[in-house]
Structures are given as structure tokens and as C-alpha cells.
mmCIF file with all atom_site columns, C-alpha atoms in Angstrom:
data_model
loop_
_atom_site.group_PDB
_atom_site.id
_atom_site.type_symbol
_atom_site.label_atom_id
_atom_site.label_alt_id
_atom_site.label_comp_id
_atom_site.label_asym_id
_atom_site.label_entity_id
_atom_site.label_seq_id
_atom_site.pdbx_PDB_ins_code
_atom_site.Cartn_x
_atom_site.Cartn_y
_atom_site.Cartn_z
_atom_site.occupancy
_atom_site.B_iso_or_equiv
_atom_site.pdbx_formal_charge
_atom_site.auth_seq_id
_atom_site.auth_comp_id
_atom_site.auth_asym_id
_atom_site.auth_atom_id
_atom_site.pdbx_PDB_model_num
ATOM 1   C CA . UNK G 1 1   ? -3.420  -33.755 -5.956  1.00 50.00 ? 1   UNK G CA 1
ATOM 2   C CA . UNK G 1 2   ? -6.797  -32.048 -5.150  1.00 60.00 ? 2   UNK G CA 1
ATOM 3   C CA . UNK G 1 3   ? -7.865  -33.067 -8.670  1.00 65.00 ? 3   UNK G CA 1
ATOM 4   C CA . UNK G 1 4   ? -7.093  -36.199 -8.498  1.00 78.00 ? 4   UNK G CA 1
ATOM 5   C CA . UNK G 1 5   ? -9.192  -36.324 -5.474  1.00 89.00 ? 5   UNK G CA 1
ATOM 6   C CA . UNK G 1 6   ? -12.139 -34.888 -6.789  1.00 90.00 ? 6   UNK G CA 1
ATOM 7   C CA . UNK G 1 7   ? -11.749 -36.814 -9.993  1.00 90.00 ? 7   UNK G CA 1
ATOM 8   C CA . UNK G 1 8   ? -11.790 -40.007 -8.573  1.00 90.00 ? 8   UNK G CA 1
ATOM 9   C CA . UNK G 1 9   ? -14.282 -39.320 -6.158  1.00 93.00 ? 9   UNK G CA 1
ATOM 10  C CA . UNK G 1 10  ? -17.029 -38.219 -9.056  1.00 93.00 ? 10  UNK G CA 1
ATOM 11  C CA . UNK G 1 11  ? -15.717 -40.998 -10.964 1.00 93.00 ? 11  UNK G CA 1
ATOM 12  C CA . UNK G 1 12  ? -16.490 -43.206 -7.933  1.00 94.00 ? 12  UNK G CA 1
ATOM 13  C CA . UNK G 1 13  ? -20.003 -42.394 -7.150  1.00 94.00 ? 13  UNK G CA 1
ATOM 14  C CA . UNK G 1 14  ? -20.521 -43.459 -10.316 1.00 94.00 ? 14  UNK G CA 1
ATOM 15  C CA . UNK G 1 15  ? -19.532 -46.523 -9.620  1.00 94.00 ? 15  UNK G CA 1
ATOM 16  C CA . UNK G 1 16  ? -20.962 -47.324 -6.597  1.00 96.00 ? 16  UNK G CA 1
ATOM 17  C CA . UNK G 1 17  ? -24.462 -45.959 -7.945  1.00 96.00 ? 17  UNK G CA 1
ATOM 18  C CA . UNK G 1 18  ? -24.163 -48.735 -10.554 1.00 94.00 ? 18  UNK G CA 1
ATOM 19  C CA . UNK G 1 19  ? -22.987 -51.223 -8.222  1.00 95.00 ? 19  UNK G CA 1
ATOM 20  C CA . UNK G 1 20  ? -25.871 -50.262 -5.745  1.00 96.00 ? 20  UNK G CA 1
ATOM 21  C CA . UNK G 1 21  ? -28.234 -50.520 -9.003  1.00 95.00 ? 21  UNK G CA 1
ATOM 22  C CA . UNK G 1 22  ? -26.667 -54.122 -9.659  1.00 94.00 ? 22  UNK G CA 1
ATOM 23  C CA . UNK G 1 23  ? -26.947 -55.475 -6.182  1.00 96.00 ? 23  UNK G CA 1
ATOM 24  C CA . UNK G 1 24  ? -30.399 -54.002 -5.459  1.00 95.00 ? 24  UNK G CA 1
ATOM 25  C CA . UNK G 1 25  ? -31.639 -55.841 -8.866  1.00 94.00 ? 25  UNK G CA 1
ATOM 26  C CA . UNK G 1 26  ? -30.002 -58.999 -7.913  1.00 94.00 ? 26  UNK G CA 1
ATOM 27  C CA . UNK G 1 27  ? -31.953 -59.632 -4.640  1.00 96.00 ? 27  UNK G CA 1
ATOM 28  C CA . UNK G 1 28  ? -35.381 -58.121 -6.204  1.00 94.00 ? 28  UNK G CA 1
ATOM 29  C CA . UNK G 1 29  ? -34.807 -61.498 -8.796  1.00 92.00 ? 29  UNK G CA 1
ATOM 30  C CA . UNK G 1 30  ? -33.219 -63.398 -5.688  1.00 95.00 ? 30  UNK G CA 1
ATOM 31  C CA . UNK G 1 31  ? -36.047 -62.854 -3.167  1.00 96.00 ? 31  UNK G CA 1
ATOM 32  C CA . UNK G 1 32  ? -38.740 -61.402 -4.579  1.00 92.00 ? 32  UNK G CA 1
ATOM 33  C CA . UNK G 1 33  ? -40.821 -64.951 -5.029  1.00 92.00 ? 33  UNK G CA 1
ATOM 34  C CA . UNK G 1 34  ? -40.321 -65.360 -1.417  1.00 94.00 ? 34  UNK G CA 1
ATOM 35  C CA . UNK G 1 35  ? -44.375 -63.605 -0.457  1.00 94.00 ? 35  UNK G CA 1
ATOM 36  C CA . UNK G 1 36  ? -45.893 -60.644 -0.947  1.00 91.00 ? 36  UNK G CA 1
ATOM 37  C CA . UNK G 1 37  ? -44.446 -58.683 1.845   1.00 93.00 ? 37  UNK G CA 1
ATOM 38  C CA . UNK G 1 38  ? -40.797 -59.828 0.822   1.00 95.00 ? 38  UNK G CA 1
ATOM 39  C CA . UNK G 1 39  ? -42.022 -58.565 -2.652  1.00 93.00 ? 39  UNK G CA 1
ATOM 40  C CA . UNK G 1 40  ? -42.845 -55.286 -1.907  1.00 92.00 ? 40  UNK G CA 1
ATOM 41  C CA . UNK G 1 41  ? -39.420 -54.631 -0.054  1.00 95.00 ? 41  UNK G CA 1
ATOM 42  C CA . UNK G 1 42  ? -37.346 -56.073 -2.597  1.00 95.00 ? 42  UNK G CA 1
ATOM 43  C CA . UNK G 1 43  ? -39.227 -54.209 -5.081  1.00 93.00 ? 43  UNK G CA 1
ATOM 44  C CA . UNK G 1 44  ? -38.298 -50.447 -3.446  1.00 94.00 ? 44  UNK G CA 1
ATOM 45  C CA . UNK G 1 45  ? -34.903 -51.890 -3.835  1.00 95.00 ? 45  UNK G CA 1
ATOM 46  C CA . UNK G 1 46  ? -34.972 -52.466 -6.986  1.00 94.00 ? 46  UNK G CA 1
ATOM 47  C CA . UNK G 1 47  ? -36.335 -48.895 -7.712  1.00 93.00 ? 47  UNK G CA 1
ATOM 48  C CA . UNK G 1 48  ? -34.100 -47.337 -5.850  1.00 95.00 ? 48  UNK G CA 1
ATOM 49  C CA . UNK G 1 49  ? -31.189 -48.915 -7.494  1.00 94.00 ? 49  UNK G CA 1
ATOM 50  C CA . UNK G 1 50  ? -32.722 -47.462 -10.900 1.00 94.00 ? 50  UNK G CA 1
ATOM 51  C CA . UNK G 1 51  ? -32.972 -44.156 -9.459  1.00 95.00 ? 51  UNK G CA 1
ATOM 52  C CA . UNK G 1 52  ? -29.234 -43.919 -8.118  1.00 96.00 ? 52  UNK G CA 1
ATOM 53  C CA . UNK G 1 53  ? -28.247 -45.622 -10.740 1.00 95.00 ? 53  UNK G CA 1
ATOM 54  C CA . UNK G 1 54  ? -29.361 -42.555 -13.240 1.00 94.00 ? 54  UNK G CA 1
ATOM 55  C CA . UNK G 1 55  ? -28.522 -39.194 -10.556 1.00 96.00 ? 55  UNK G CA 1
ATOM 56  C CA . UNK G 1 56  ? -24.899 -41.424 -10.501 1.00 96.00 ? 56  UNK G CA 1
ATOM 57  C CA . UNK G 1 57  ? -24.524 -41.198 -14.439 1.00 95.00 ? 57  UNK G CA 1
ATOM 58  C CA . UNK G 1 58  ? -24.856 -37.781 -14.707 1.00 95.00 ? 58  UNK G CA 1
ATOM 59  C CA . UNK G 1 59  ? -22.293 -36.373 -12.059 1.00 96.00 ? 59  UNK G CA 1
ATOM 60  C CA . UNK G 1 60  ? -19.038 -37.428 -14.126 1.00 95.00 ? 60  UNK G CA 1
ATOM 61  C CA . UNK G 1 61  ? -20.839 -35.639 -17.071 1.00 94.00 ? 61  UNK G CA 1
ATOM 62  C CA . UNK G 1 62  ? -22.431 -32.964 -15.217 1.00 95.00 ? 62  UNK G CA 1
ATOM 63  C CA . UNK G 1 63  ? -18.292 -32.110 -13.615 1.00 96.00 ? 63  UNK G CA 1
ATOM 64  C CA . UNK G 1 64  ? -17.046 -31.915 -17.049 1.00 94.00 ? 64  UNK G CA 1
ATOM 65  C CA . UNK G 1 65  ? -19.138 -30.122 -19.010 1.00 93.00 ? 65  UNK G CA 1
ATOM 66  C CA . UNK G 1 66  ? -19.560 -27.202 -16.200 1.00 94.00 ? 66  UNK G CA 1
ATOM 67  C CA . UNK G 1 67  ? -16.387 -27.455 -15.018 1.00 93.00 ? 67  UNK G CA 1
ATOM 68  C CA . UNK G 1 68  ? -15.198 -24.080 -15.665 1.00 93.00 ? 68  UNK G CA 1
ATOM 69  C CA . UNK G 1 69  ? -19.410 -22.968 -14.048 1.00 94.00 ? 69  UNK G CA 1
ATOM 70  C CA . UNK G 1 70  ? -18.683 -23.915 -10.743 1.00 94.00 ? 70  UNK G CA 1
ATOM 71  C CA . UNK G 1 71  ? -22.607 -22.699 -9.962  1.00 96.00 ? 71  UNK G CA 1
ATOM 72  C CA . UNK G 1 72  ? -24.237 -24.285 -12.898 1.00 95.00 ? 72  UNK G CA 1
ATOM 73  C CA . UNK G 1 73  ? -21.912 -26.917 -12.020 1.00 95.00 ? 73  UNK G CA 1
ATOM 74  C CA . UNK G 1 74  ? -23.880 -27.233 -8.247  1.00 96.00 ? 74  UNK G CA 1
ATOM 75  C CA . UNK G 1 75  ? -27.105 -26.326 -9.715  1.00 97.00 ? 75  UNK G CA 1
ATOM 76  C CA . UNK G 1 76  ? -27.528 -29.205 -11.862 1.00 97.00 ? 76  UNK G CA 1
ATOM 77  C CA . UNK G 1 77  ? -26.071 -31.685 -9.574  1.00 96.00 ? 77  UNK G CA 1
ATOM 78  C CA . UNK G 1 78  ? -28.454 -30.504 -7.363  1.00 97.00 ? 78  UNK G CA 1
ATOM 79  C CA . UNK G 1 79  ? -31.224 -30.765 -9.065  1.00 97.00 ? 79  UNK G CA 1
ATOM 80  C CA . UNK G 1 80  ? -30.942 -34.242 -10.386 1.00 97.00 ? 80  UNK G CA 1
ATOM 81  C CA . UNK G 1 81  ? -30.662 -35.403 -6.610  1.00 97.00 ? 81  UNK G CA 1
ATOM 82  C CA . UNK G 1 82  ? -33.594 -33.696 -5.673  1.00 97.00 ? 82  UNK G CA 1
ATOM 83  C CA . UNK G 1 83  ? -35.426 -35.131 -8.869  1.00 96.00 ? 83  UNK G CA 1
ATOM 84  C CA . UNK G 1 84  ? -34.044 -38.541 -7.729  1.00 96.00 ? 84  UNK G CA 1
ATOM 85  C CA . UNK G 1 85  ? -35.172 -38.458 -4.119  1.00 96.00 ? 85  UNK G CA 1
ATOM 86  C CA . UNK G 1 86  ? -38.716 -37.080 -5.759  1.00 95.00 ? 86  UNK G CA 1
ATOM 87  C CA . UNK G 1 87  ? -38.295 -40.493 -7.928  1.00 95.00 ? 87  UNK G CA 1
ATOM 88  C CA . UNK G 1 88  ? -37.804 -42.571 -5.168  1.00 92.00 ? 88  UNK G CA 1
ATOM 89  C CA . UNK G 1 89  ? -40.475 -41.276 -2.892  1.00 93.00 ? 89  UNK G CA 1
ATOM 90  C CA . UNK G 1 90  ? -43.136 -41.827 -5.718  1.00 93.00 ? 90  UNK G CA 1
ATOM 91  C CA . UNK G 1 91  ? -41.629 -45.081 -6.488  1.00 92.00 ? 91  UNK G CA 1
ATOM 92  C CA . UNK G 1 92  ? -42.050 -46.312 -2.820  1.00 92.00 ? 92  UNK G CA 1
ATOM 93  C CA . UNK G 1 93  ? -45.864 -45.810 -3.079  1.00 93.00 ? 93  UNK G CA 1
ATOM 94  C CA . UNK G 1 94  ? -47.582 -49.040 -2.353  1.00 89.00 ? 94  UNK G CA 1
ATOM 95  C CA . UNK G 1 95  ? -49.526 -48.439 -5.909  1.00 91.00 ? 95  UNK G CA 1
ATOM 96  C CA . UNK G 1 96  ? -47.004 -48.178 -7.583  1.00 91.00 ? 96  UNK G CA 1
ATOM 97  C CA . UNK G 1 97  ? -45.599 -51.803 -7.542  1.00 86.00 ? 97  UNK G CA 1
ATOM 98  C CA . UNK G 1 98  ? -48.928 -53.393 -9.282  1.00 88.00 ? 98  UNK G CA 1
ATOM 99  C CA . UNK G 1 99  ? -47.992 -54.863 -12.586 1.00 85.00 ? 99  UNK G CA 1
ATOM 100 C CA . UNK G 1 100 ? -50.777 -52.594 -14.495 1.00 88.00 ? 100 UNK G CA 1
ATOM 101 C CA . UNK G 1 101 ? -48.412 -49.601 -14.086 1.00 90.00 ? 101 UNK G CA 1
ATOM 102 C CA . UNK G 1 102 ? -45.557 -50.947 -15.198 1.00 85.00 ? 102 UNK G CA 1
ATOM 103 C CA . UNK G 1 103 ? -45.318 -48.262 -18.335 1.00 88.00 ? 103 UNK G CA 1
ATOM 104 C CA . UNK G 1 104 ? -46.289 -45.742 -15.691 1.00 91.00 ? 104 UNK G CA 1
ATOM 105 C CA . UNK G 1 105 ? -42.592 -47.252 -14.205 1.00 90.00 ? 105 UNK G CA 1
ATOM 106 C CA . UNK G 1 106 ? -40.758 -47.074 -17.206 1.00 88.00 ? 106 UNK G CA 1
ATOM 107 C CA . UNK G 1 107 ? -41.795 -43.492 -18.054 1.00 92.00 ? 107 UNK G CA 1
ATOM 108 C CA . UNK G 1 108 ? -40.904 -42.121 -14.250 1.00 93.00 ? 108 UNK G CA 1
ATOM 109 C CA . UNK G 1 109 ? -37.420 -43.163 -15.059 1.00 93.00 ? 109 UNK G CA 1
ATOM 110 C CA . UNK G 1 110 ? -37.272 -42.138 -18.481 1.00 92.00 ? 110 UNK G CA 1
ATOM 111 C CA . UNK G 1 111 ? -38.591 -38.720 -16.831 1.00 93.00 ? 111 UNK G CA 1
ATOM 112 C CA . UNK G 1 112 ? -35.341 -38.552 -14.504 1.00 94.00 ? 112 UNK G CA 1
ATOM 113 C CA . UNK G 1 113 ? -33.103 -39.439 -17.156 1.00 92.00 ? 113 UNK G CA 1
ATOM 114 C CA . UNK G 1 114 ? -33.728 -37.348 -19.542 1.00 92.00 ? 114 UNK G CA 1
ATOM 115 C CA . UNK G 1 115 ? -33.526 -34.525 -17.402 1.00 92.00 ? 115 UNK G CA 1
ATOM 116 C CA . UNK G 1 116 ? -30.467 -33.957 -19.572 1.00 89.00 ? 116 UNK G CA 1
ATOM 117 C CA . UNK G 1 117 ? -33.004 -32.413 -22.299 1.00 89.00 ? 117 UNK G CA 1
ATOM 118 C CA . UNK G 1 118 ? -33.407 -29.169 -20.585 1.00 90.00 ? 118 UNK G CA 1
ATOM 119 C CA . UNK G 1 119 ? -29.866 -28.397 -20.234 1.00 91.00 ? 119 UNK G CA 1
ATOM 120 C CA . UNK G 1 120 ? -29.128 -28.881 -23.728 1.00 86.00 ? 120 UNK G CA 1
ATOM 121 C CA . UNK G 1 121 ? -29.245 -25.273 -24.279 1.00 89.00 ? 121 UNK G CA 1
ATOM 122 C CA . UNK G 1 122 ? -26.719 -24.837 -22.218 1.00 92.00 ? 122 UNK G CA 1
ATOM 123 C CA . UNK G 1 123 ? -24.495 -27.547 -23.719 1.00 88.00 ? 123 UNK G CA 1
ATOM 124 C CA . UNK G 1 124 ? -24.757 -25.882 -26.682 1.00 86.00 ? 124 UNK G CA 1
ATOM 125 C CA . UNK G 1 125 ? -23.617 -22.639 -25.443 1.00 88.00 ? 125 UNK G CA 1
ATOM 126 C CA . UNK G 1 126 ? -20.172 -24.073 -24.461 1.00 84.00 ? 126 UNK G CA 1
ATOM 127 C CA . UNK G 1 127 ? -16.978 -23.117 -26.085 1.00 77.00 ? 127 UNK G CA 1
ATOM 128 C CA . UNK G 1 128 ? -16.185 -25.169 -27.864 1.00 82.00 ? 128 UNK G CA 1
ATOM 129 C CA . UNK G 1 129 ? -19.373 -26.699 -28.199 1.00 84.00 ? 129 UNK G CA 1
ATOM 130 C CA . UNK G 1 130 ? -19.138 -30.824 -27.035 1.00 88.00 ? 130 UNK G CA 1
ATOM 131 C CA . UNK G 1 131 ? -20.755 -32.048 -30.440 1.00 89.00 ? 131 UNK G CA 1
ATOM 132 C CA . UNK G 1 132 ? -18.798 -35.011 -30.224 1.00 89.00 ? 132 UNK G CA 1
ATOM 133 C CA . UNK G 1 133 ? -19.621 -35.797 -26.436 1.00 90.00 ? 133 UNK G CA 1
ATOM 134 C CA . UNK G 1 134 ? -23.372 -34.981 -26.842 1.00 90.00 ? 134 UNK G CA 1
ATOM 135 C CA . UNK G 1 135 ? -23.880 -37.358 -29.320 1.00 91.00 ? 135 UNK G CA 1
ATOM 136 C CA . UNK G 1 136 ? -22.382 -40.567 -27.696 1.00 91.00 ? 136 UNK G CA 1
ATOM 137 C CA . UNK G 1 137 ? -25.112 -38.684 -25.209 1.00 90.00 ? 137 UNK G CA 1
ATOM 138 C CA . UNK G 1 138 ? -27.860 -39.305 -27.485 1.00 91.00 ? 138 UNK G CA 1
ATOM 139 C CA . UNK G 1 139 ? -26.901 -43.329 -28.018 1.00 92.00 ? 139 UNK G CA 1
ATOM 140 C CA . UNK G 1 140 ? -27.068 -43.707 -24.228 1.00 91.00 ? 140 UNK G CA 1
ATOM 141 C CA . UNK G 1 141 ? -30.020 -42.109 -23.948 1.00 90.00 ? 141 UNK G CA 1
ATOM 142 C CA . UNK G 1 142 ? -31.400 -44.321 -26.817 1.00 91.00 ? 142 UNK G CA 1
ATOM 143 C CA . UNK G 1 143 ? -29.776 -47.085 -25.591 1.00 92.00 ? 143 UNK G CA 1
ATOM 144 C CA . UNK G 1 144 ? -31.756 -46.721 -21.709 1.00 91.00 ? 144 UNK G CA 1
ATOM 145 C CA . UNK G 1 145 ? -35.170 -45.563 -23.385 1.00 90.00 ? 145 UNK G CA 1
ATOM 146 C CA . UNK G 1 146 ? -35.076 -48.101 -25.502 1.00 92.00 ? 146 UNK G CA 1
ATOM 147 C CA . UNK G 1 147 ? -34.650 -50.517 -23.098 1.00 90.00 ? 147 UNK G CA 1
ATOM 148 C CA . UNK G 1 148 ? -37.188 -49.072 -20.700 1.00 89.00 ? 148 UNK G CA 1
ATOM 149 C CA . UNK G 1 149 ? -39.939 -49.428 -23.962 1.00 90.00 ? 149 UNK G CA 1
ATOM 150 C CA . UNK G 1 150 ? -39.387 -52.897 -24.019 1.00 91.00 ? 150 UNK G CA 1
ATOM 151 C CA . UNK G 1 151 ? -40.107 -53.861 -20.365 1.00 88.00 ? 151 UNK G CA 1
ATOM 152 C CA . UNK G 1 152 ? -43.113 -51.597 -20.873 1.00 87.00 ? 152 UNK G CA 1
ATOM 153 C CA . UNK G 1 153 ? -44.818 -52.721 -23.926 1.00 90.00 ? 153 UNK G CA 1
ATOM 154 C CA . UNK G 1 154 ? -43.728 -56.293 -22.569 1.00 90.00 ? 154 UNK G CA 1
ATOM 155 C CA . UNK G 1 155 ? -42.308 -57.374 -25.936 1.00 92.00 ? 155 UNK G CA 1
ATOM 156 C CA . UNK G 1 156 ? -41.883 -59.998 -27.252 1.00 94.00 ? 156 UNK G CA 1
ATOM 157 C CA . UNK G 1 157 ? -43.932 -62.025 -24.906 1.00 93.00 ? 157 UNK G CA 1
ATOM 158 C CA . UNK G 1 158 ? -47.055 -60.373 -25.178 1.00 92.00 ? 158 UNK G CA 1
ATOM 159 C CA . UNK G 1 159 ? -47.139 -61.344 -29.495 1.00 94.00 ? 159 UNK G CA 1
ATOM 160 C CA . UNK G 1 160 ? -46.143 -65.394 -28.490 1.00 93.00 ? 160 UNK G CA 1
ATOM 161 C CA . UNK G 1 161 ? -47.597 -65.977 -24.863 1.00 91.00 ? 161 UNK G CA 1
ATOM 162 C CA . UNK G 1 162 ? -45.749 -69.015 -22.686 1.00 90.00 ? 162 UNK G CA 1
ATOM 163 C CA . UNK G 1 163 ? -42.775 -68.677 -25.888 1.00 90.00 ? 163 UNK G CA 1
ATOM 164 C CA . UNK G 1 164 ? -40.386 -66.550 -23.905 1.00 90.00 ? 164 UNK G CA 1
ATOM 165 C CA . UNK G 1 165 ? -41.143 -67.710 -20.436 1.00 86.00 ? 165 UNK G CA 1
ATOM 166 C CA . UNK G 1 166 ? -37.592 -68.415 -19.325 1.00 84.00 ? 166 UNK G CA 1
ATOM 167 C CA . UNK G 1 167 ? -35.377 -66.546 -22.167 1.00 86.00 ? 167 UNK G CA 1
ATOM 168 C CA . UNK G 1 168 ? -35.694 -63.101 -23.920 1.00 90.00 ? 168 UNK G CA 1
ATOM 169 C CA . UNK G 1 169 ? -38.581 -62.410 -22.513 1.00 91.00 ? 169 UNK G CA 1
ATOM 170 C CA . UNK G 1 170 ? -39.071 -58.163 -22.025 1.00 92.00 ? 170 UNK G CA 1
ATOM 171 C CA . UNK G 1 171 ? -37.551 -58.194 -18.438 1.00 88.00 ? 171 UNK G CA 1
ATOM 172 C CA . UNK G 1 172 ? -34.361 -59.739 -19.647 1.00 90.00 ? 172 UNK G CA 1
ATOM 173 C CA . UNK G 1 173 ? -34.041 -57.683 -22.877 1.00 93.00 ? 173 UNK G CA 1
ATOM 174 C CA . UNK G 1 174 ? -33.970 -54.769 -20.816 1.00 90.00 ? 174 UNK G CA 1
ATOM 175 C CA . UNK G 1 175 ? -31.294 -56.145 -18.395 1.00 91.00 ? 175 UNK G CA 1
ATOM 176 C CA . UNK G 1 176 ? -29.354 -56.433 -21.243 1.00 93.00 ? 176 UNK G CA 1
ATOM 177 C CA . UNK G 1 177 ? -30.025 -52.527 -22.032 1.00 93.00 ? 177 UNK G CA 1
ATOM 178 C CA . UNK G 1 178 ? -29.197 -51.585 -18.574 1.00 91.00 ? 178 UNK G CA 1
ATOM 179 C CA . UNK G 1 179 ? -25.909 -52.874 -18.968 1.00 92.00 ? 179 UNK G CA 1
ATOM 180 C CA . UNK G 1 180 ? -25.294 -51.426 -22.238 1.00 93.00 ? 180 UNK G CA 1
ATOM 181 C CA . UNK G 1 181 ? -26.549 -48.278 -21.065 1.00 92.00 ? 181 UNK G CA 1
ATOM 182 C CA . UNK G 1 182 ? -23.961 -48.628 -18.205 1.00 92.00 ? 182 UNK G CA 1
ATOM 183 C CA . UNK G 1 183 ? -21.439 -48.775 -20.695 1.00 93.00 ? 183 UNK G CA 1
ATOM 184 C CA . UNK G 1 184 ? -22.269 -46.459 -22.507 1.00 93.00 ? 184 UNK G CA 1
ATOM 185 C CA . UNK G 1 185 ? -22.259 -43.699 -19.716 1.00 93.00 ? 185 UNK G CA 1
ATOM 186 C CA . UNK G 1 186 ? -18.580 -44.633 -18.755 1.00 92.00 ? 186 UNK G CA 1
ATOM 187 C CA . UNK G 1 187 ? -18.169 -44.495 -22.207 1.00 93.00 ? 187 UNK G CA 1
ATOM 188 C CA . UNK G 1 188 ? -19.234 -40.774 -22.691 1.00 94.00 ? 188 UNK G CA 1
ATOM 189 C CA . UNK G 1 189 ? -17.413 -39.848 -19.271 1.00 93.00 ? 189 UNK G CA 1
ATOM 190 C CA . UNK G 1 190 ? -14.351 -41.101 -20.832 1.00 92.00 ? 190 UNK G CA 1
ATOM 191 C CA . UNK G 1 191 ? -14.975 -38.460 -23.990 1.00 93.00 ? 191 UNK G CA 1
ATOM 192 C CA . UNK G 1 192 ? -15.949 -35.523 -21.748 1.00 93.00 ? 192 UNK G CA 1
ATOM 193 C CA . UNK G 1 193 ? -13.003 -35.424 -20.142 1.00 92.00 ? 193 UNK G CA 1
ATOM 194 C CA . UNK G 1 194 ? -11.050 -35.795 -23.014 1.00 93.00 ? 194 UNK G CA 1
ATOM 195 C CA . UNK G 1 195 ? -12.827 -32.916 -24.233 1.00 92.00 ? 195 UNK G CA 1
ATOM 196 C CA . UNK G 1 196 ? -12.127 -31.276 -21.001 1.00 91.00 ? 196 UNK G CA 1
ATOM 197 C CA . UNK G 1 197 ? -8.537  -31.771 -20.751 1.00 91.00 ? 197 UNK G CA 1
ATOM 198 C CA . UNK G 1 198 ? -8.279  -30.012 -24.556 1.00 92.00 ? 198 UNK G CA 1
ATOM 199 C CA . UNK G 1 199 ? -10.307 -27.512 -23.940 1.00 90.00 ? 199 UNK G CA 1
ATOM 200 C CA . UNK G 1 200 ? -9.181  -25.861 -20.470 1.00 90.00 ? 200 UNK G CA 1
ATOM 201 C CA . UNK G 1 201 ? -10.675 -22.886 -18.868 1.00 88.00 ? 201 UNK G CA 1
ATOM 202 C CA . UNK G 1 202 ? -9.963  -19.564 -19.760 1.00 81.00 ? 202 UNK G CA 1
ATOM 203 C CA . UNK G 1 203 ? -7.595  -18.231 -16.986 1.00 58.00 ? 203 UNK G CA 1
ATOM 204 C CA . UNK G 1 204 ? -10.248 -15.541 -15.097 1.00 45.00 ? 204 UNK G CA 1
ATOM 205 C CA . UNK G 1 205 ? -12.246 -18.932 -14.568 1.00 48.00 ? 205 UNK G CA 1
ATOM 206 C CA . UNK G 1 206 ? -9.575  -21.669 -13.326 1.00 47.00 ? 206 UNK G CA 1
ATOM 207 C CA . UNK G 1 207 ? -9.076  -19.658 -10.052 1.00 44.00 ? 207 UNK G CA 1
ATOM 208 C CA . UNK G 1 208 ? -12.170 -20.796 -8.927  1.00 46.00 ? 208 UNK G CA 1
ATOM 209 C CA . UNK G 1 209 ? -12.166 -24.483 -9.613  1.00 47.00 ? 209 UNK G CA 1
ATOM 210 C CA . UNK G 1 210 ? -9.873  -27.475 -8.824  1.00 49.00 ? 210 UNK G CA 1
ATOM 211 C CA . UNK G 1 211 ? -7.436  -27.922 -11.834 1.00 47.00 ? 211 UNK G CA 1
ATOM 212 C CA . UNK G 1 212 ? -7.915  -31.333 -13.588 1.00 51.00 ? 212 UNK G CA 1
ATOM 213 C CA . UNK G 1 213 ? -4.632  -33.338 -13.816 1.00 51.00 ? 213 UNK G CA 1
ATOM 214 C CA . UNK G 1 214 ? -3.773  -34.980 -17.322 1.00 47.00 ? 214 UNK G CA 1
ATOM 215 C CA . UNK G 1 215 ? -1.821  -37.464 -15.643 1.00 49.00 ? 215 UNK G CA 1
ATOM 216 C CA . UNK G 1 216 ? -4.899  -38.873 -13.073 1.00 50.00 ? 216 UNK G CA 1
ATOM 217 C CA . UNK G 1 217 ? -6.642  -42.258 -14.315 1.00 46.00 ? 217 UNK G CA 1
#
């Protein structure tokens, strides 16, 4: 029962962090032609939404791959929320709304997501080693950078200017990458624990976490 709990709550943040993402970008496009000051606030929403949006993706993965490291476990949750409450801070600076930063946006974000490089290592050094998991990794990763390029460079709008004024322009190609990256990060929570649920831990180490139940979800 207690792992059902926990399950479901992980798997839960998740999804309010994407909802939160959702909602916040939905009133930034709602509201934010309404003035300047109305701007600016709907514009912190709207970064905000990215930041929880990314801490949220990795604490499904982050519970499965260290589930059997209750410490590395903390210590990595941990430090993604502090990176994402550094994130938001910066991204609340009045500076750093103005439209010449914009790739200065996109690479803050790509910063916090891909956090995930430096624990690599680490991933590697599990038994078995995820392969499978860390490559469906890799595509979301792709999927979110790529995405994030696009609004930067502001392709394809700036090759044909007034051509993609109300469709495909960059903004809305990268909606379309949020989303798939948003799939894609259920998608590789799904595999993790499936990788998880084959590949208990050893029996010194389950004493000291909650015991995943095959039958929850």
C-alpha cells in the first residue's frame, strides 16, 4: 500500500508540473497583449511553468533509477529543485523578458534540463545498466533541445519575414516540441519502471526503501 502511495504521488507531481506548465503558457498567449505590465506578469508565468515543468520530469526518473540509493535518490531530487528555484529567480529578472535574450532563455532551460548529463556516470554504474531507458532519455532530451533551438534561432520566420505570421512560425514549432517532449518523458517513466520492477534490489538494500508493487498503475 505504501508503494502505491509513493508511486502515485511521484507519478503525480509529474503531472501537475505539466499541467502547471500548460496553464501558465495558456494565459502568457491569453493575456499577454493586454500592456506591458500584464506582459511582464504573464511572462514569469510562463517561465515558471517551464521550470516546473522540467524539476517535474525528472522525479519519476530520478525514483526509479536510485531506487535501491535512497541518498543519491534525495540528493538528486534535491538538487534539481534547488537548480529550478535558481532558474526561476534568474528568470524573474526584469532583463530577462526583452526579446534580444531570447537564446539567452532557451539556453537557461536547456541548462536545467540537462542536468541529467552529470549523473550519467552514475547511470552507468547501475546493475544492470538502464541502456534501454537512457536512450528513450536521449530522444527526449533531443526532442526539448531541439525545440528550444528553434524558438531561439527564430526559424523559419527569420529566412521568409511576414510568411509565418500566424502558422509555424518558431513559437509554435516549439509548442509542438513541448508536447512531444511531454510525451516523451511519460514515455521513459513508463520504461524505468519496467526496468525497475525486473530488476529489484538486492535484499541488504530493500529494507531501507518502500517496496514497489507490480500490481499499482
Amino acid at each position: 500500500a505504501d508503494g502505491d502511495m509513493v508511486e502515485k504521488t511521484i507519478f503525480s507531481v509529474f503531472a501537475i508540473c505539466a499541467q502547471i506548465q500548460m496553464l501558465a503558457s495558456t494565459f502568457f498567449h491569453w493575456f499577454g497583449c493586454m500592456g506591458k505590465t500584464t506582459f511582464s506578469l504573464v511572462a514569469k508565468m510562463d517561465y515558471t511553468g517551464i521550470a516546473v515543468m522540467i524539476v517535474g520530469s525528472y522525479y519519476p526518473l530520478l525514483y526509479y533509477f536510485f531506487f535501491c540509493e535512497p541518498f543519491w535518490m534525495v540528493f538528486y531530487m534535491s538538487l534539481i529543485a534547488i537548480l529550478g528555484v535558481a532558474t526561476l529567480l534568474v528568470s524573474w529578472l526584469p532583463w530577462f523578458q526583452q526579446p534580444q535574450y531570447a537564446p539567452l532563455r532557451a539556453l537557461t532551460f536547456i541548462s536545467l534540463g540537462s542536468t541529467c548529463l552529470f549523473m550519467i556516470p552514475h547511470f552507468l554504474s547501475l546493475d544492470p545498466t538502464p541502456y534501454g531507458c537512457l536512450l528513450r532519455m536521449l530522444f527526449m532530451g533531443v526532442t526539448y533541445v531541439t525545440g528550444a533551438g528553434v524558438y531561439a534561432t527564430n526559424v523559419p520566420e527569420r529566412w521568409f519575414p511576414g510568411e509565418f505570421d500566424n502558422y509555424m512560425a518558431s513559437h509554435n514549432i516549439w509548442h509542438l516540441f513541448v508536447l512531444g517532449g511531454a510525451v516523451m518523458v511519460y514515455v521513459c517513466c513508463y520504461f524505468v519502471r519496467e526496468w525497475r520492477l525486473n530488476h529489484p534490489c538486492e535484499m541488504d538494500s530493500i529494507q531501507e526503501v518502500v517496496v514497489l508493487n507490480c500490481d499499482s498503475f
